[in-house]
Amino acid sequence: MSIELRKHIEEITPVSDDEFDYILSHFRKKKLKKHQFLVQENNEVLNDHYVIKGLLKAYYTNDEGKEHILQFAMENWWVTDYQAHFKKEKATINIDCLEDCEILCLSLENREKLCSELQKIEHFFRIKSNFGYVALQRRILSLLDKDAKGRYEQLMELYPTLLQRVPKTILASYLGVSRETLSRLS
Amino acid sequence: MSIELRKHIEEITPVSDDEFDYILSHFRKKKLKKHQFLVQENNEVLNDHYVIKGLLKAYYTNDEGKEHILQFAMENWWVTDYQAHFKKEKATINIDCLEDCEILCLSLENREKLCSELQKIEHFFRIKSNFGYVALQRRILSLLDKDAKGRYEQLMELYPTLLQRVPKTILASYLGVSRETLSRLS
DNA sequence: GATTTTTTGTGAGGTAGGTCACACTTAAGA
DNA sequence: TCTTAAGTGTGACCTACCTCACAAAAAATC
């Protein structure tokens, strides 16, 4: 059960059996079917979410109804509306399942509790956040520097499995390209 | 001296006089003139940098020699090549001063030392990193959703002082627009 | 304060990528 | 298995933004 999470944490810091059990007791398991929402606009965002199984998209919908995907989340990724979650605001994005999902939910309170009780967990989340920051910087550079084709190729290289799991229409709105243009790329 | 840093830290967690002195002793002060480099491509990136005074740009230069600004850094901001810094790789970006600068340098070793010795510092950096992550997500959304004018207006709204301090040519390469286009915006 | 460098504005013309429309294919429900 | 929905490809046309070029204004440097 949830060995994935343990392996995930131990990529950054070792934890004993007891520690891990204790950590895990702060999570709540949740199962969602394809098309179900994990986070919905205007709602409170009490939890961060660790993906055990499945695939989700986190996306912003603008006034004209156009969707922009902020991130995908698959196995071993974390996803929530971080702006809303950290600042206790209402969600401005939606997150829904592209596949049936199995999720571990961690409330802000439980995260802070764990972080203050177990420094290694605070350490874990700091390092995680640092890496996340770097990943976003790379995406910004990609958006600034590369054209549609370049961004697509970079995405395929980084996450080749995504192609098999996500329709191109949706990839397009991650890349910031129209689906027609993506379809026309050599 | 460096009351700014203390205030900066205390936006997230209180520190005693002794604690602060101890923390500060892990930083090294550095002064740089306009046009000097803080980080240079292909070099090691031993330090993160807290800006006491001045303004810098961190930018990537692509094969055609085009510059893309990853971030600005002014008073109370942190800046380095985080990818290179955290992963101990060579820098892929340059950071140089747009004004004369006063900087506090924190080596990776000293950061980790402080974090392990003082949990409140680990806490501080975790929270900081979380907020940074959210800010980058906002910028990604801006790049995906807004046109040149919209991005420019959002930037002016977020950092009105930047306009007074940075030539538009340089703002353009932050926004991902040519300087001519920026100049033509209404 | 004269001179070089940096920054800005503006025209002309080109192009990557957007939108709209329609047809075809594949997958999902009932 | 039939029916509806979701995803894809392609043409025609449009537009936001790019590049190149030149000139004027403003700053920096000696």
XYZ file of C-alpha atoms (C1' of nucleotides) in Angstrom:
432
model
C 0.000 0.000 0.000
C 1.386 3.342 -1.063
C 4.912 2.057 -1.413
C 5.078 4.568 -4.227
C 4.841 7.474 -1.806
C 7.532 6.011 0.367
C 9.869 5.527 -2.565
C 8.993 9.030 -3.673
C 9.933 10.530 -0.319
C 13.070 8.434 -0.083
C 14.374 9.886 -3.296
C 15.083 12.864 -1.083
C 15.280 11.602 2.486
C 15.200 8.175 4.136
C 12.313 7.407 6.507
C 11.885 4.542 8.943
C 8.881 2.223 8.852
C 7.349 3.942 11.829
C 7.949 7.368 10.423
C 6.391 6.414 7.157
C 3.322 4.961 8.819
C 2.983 8.126 10.796
C 3.373 10.280 7.700
C 0.904 8.214 5.741
C -1.674 8.534 8.505
C -1.927 12.205 7.592
C -3.050 11.423 4.069
C -6.529 10.498 2.938
C -6.969 8.174 -0.006
C -9.389 9.103 -2.736
C -10.513 7.414 -5.932
C -11.861 9.326 -8.888
C -13.272 8.294 -12.232
C -12.289 9.826 -15.530
C -13.930 13.239 -15.954
C -14.408 13.766 -12.238
C -13.126 16.985 -10.748
C -10.445 17.030 -8.087
C -10.512 20.822 -7.759
C -13.177 23.119 -9.053
C -13.120 26.859 -9.703
C -14.412 29.031 -6.872
C -14.167 26.278 -4.308
C -11.786 26.147 -1.411
C -8.652 24.118 -1.971
C -8.007 22.339 1.278
C -5.651 19.691 -0.030
C -2.557 19.057 -2.015
C -2.713 15.784 -3.927
C -0.191 13.075 -4.617
C -1.061 10.905 -7.598
C -0.707 7.167 -7.029
C -2.335 6.175 -10.282
C -3.944 7.941 -13.184
C -3.582 11.201 -15.020
C -5.053 14.641 -14.457
C -4.971 18.048 -16.001
C -4.938 21.361 -14.128
C -6.222 24.135 -16.342
C -7.325 27.717 -16.376
C -10.340 28.741 -18.431
C -10.359 32.321 -19.686
C -13.301 34.613 -20.410
C -13.683 33.333 -23.963
C -13.855 29.787 -22.650
C -10.393 28.871 -23.860
C -8.533 26.364 -21.710
C -4.854 26.649 -20.835
C -3.235 23.718 -19.117
C -1.021 24.709 -16.244
C 0.201 21.212 -15.563
C -0.457 17.573 -16.062
C -0.122 15.205 -13.156
C 0.586 11.541 -13.413
C 2.002 8.870 -11.120
C 4.227 10.342 -8.390
C 3.355 13.923 -9.209
C 1.736 16.432 -6.937
C -1.070 18.653 -8.052
C -3.431 21.240 -6.674
C -4.300 24.891 -7.207
C -1.234 26.056 -5.313
C -2.107 29.708 -5.372
C -5.480 29.000 -3.787
C -4.148 26.294 -1.498
C -1.238 28.202 0.001
C -3.021 31.520 0.274
C -6.365 30.057 1.317
C -8.170 31.668 -1.576
C -10.829 30.274 -3.870
C -9.671 28.122 -6.759
C -9.175 29.875 -10.075
C -8.448 26.691 -11.964
C -10.044 23.307 -12.443
C -8.354 19.967 -12.077
C -9.982 16.917 -13.544
C -9.154 13.351 -14.347
C -8.124 12.274 -17.819
C -8.098 8.702 -16.523
C -9.459 6.925 -13.462
C -7.307 8.091 -10.582
C -6.073 7.098 -7.185
C -4.954 10.002 -5.089
C -3.542 10.747 -1.658
C -4.843 14.002 -0.192
C -2.813 16.056 2.245
C -4.471 18.993 3.929
C -2.559 22.203 4.528
C -2.910 21.677 8.278
C -1.529 18.176 8.085
C 1.317 19.278 5.900
C 2.288 21.989 8.368
C 1.870 19.567 11.247
C 4.125 17.002 9.616
C 6.647 19.634 8.646
C 6.917 20.954 12.161
C 7.045 17.522 13.738
C 9.449 15.904 11.310
C 12.128 18.141 9.964
C 12.938 15.638 7.248
C 9.479 16.212 5.863
C 9.961 19.949 5.835
C 13.232 19.233 4.094
C 11.492 16.955 1.613
C 8.940 19.590 0.667
C 11.548 22.322 0.412
C 13.643 20.308 -2.007
C 10.563 19.246 -3.949
C 9.468 22.832 -4.260
C 12.922 23.886 -5.421
C 12.847 21.306 -8.180
C 9.364 22.345 -9.141
C 10.535 25.917 -9.414
C 13.324 24.913 -11.762
C 10.913 22.913 -13.902
C 8.637 25.910 -14.278
C 11.546 28.118 -15.246
C 12.369 25.641 -17.980
C 8.826 25.780 -19.244
C 8.904 29.578 -19.289
C 12.094 29.491 -21.320
C 10.489 27.035 -23.678
C 7.522 29.360 -24.167
C 9.790 32.346 -24.718
C 12.343 30.713 -26.948
C 10.759 27.945 -28.948
C 8.092 27.847 -31.627
C 5.176 25.422 -31.637
C 7.189 22.585 -33.125
C 10.124 23.076 -30.794
C 7.912 23.058 -27.743
C 6.107 19.954 -28.909
C 9.349 18.106 -29.507
C 10.717 19.117 -26.145
C 7.555 17.893 -24.440
C 7.737 14.554 -26.245
C 11.321 14.170 -25.204
C 10.621 15.028 -21.570
C 7.439 12.999 -21.182
C 7.191 10.532 -24.048
C 4.459 8.563 -22.297
C 2.199 11.581 -22.231
C 1.630 11.246 -25.958
C 0.141 7.808 -25.525
C -2.165 8.960 -22.770
C -3.337 12.409 -23.769
C -5.260 13.428 -26.912
C -3.419 15.978 -29.012
C -6.194 18.492 -28.578
C -5.258 18.639 -24.930
C -1.523 18.652 -25.500
C -2.109 21.692 -27.704
C -3.596 23.651 -24.862
C -0.609 22.776 -22.694
C 1.771 23.955 -25.383
C -0.100 27.156 -26.072
C -0.917 26.254 -29.660
C -4.213 25.671 -31.432
C -5.062 22.055 -32.035
C -5.101 22.699 -35.798
C -1.561 23.997 -35.733
C -0.379 21.088 -33.626
C -2.032 18.707 -36.037
C -0.158 20.296 -38.928
C 3.305 20.008 -37.406
C 5.311 17.907 -39.909
C 23.246 46.510 8.509
C 21.107 44.138 6.524
C 17.969 44.946 8.440
C 16.285 44.322 5.120
C 17.165 40.641 5.236
C 15.881 40.347 8.762
C 12.597 41.978 7.878
C 12.444 39.764 4.845
C 12.868 36.608 6.907
C 10.442 37.822 9.536
C 7.691 38.119 6.979
C 7.642 34.371 7.323
C 9.146 33.528 10.680
C 10.384 35.528 13.665
C 14.068 35.299 14.581
C 15.899 36.476 17.696
C 18.838 38.871 17.554
C 21.270 36.058 18.177
C 19.665 33.862 15.607
C 19.788 36.580 13.043
C 23.426 37.325 13.704
C 24.165 33.673 13.337
C 22.205 33.456 10.104
C 23.841 36.565 8.695
C 27.278 35.173 9.434
C 26.624 32.590 6.731
C 26.214 35.247 4.058
C 28.944 37.086 2.233
C 28.386 40.654 1.124
C 29.245 41.640 -2.408
C 29.088 44.894 -4.342
C 28.776 45.017 -8.087
C 28.732 47.828 -10.600
C 26.235 48.170 -13.399
C 27.073 45.753 -16.230
C 29.021 43.400 -13.988
C 28.098 39.753 -14.030
C 26.848 37.953 -10.956
C 26.560 34.608 -12.733
C 28.080 33.719 -16.059
C 27.297 30.936 -18.480
C 29.385 27.773 -18.128
C 30.633 28.694 -14.679
C 29.775 26.965 -11.453
C 26.985 28.547 -9.459
C 28.021 28.230 -5.864
C 25.707 30.853 -4.413
C 22.167 32.009 -4.199
C 21.910 35.794 -3.947
C 19.717 38.068 -1.930
C 19.490 41.597 -3.332
C 19.879 44.378 -0.786
C 20.064 47.141 -3.337
C 20.024 47.410 -7.092
C 18.494 45.587 -10.016
C 19.609 42.604 -12.052
C 18.435 40.530 -14.950
C 18.785 36.782 -15.327
C 18.610 35.788 -18.949
C 19.119 32.956 -21.352
C 20.802 33.586 -24.684
C 19.815 31.237 -27.493
C 21.841 30.087 -30.500
C 20.824 33.082 -32.583
C 21.993 35.388 -29.827
C 18.505 36.346 -28.734
C 18.083 37.067 -25.047
C 15.138 35.871 -22.971
C 14.807 37.208 -19.487
C 13.959 34.561 -16.952
C 13.591 36.961 -14.078
C 14.430 40.388 -12.807
C 15.694 40.790 -9.277
C 15.413 43.912 -7.225
C 15.498 44.735 -3.525
C 14.490 41.753 -1.344
C 14.453 39.309 -4.212
C 16.566 36.225 -4.567
C 18.302 35.332 -7.767
C 20.674 32.747 -9.152
C 20.745 30.087 -11.831
C 18.674 27.700 -9.740
C 18.966 24.778 -12.082
C 22.742 24.994 -12.008
C 22.878 25.894 -8.327
C 20.686 23.102 -6.980
C 21.973 20.403 -9.300
C 25.591 21.538 -9.208
C 25.740 21.954 -12.944
C 27.321 24.690 -15.043
C 25.318 27.854 -15.535
C 23.211 28.065 -18.674
C 22.157 31.640 -18.059
C 23.815 34.945 -17.307
C 22.887 37.319 -14.537
C 24.110 40.861 -14.698
C 23.490 44.170 -13.054
C 21.221 46.768 -14.580
C 22.217 49.085 -11.729
C 24.978 49.147 -9.139
C 24.135 46.363 -6.720
C 24.615 45.229 -3.182
C 24.149 41.540 -2.692
C 24.270 38.916 0.027
C 25.655 35.599 -1.172
C 24.619 32.312 0.389
C 26.468 29.176 -0.645
C 24.591 25.926 -1.072
C 26.592 24.425 1.796
C 25.734 27.283 4.106
C 22.099 27.129 3.130
C 21.944 23.425 3.924
C 23.858 23.974 7.138
C 21.482 26.711 8.262
C 18.479 24.665 7.246
C 19.568 21.659 9.230
C 20.576 23.690 12.266
C 17.596 26.019 12.382
C 14.320 24.509 11.364
C 12.763 27.945 11.048
C 15.183 28.646 8.232
C 14.266 25.466 6.470
C 10.679 26.542 6.969
C 11.449 29.980 5.596
C 13.000 28.613 2.425
C 10.197 26.111 1.915
C 7.555 28.806 2.105
C 9.609 31.135 -0.088
C 9.990 28.443 -2.675
C 6.278 27.711 -2.598
C 5.474 31.337 -3.295
C 8.045 31.424 -6.046
C 6.400 28.419 -7.628
C 3.038 30.138 -7.601
C 4.533 33.264 -9.166
C 6.016 31.252 -12.005
C 2.701 29.534 -12.612
C 1.114 32.940 -12.955
C 3.710 33.953 -15.496
C 3.124 30.790 -17.493
C -0.577 31.518 -17.554
C 0.165 35.024 -18.689
C 2.292 33.722 -21.545
C -0.364 31.207 -22.540
C -3.397 33.413 -22.214
C -2.461 36.998 -22.907
C -1.219 38.842 -25.964
C 1.687 41.285 -25.936
C -0.398 44.166 -24.638
C -2.078 42.152 -21.938
C 1.232 40.835 -20.650
C 2.731 44.293 -20.636
C -0.166 45.728 -18.690
C -0.065 42.918 -16.177
C 3.636 43.473 -15.652
C 3.132 47.205 -15.138
C 0.439 46.481 -12.625
C 2.521 43.940 -10.717
C 5.781 45.879 -10.744
C 5.089 49.502 -11.631
C 8.548 50.592 -10.487
C 10.201 48.319 -13.011
C 9.128 50.649 -15.792
C 11.098 53.495 -14.323
C 14.173 51.397 -13.905
C 14.351 49.179 -16.967
C 14.538 50.214 -20.626
C 11.676 48.925 -22.713
C 14.046 46.993 -24.911
C 14.766 44.808 -21.930
C 11.175 44.583 -20.744
C 10.366 43.294 -24.212
C 12.671 40.342 -23.809
C 11.043 39.528 -20.476
C 7.608 39.635 -22.046
C 8.565 37.562 -25.058
C 7.839 40.330 -27.557
C 10.095 42.190 -29.960
C 11.048 45.667 -28.847
C 9.390 47.128 -31.936
C 6.077 45.521 -31.069
C 6.315 46.700 -27.476
C 7.059 50.199 -28.671
C 3.936 50.166 -30.831
C 1.528 49.132 -28.069
C -1.115 51.851 -27.961
C 30.035 69.768 -23.690
C 31.241 67.002 -27.512
C 30.983 62.311 -28.912
C 29.888 57.730 -28.695
C 26.468 54.383 -27.141
C 21.974 53.111 -25.799
C 17.244 53.504 -26.261
C 13.063 54.522 -28.724
C 9.682 55.293 -32.657
C 7.898 54.153 -37.032
C 7.336 52.359 -41.873
C 7.162 48.268 -45.043
C 6.723 43.738 -45.835
C 6.851 38.755 -44.364
C 5.246 34.593 -41.630
C 3.894 31.583 -37.898
C 0.109 30.528 -36.079
C -4.907 31.729 -35.229
C -9.912 31.001 -36.555
C -13.764 28.946 -38.997
C -15.654 25.243 -41.546
C -16.290 20.624 -42.838
C -15.256 15.630 -43.254
C -13.503 11.523 -41.454
C -12.107 8.355 -37.782
C -12.049 6.413 -33.372
C -13.880 5.651 -28.955
C -17.559 5.429 -25.522
C -22.294 4.768 -23.889
C -26.798 2.791 -23.645
C -24.751 -2.996 -32.098
C -26.336 1.202 -32.757
C -25.757 5.993 -31.629
C -23.632 9.824 -29.829
C -19.579 12.058 -28.631
C -14.653 12.953 -28.766
C -10.658 13.437 -31.372
C -8.074 14.342 -35.773
C -6.739 16.199 -40.503
C -6.947 19.681 -43.965
C -8.259 23.828 -46.753
C -8.966 28.956 -46.902
C -8.373 33.036 -45.031
C -6.904 36.388 -41.406
C -3.965 38.814 -37.946
C -0.694 39.539 -34.338
C 3.659 39.820 -34.222
C 8.329 39.415 -36.388
C 12.340 41.242 -39.018
C 14.904 44.725 -41.401
C 15.901 49.468 -42.014
C 16.481 54.104 -40.835
C 16.190 58.238 -37.960
C 15.639 60.766 -33.843
C 16.139 61.288 -28.931
C 18.236 60.424 -24.635
C 22.085 58.792 -21.739
C 26.458 57.716 -20.651
C 31.489 58.571 -21.107
C 35.684 61.099 -21.819
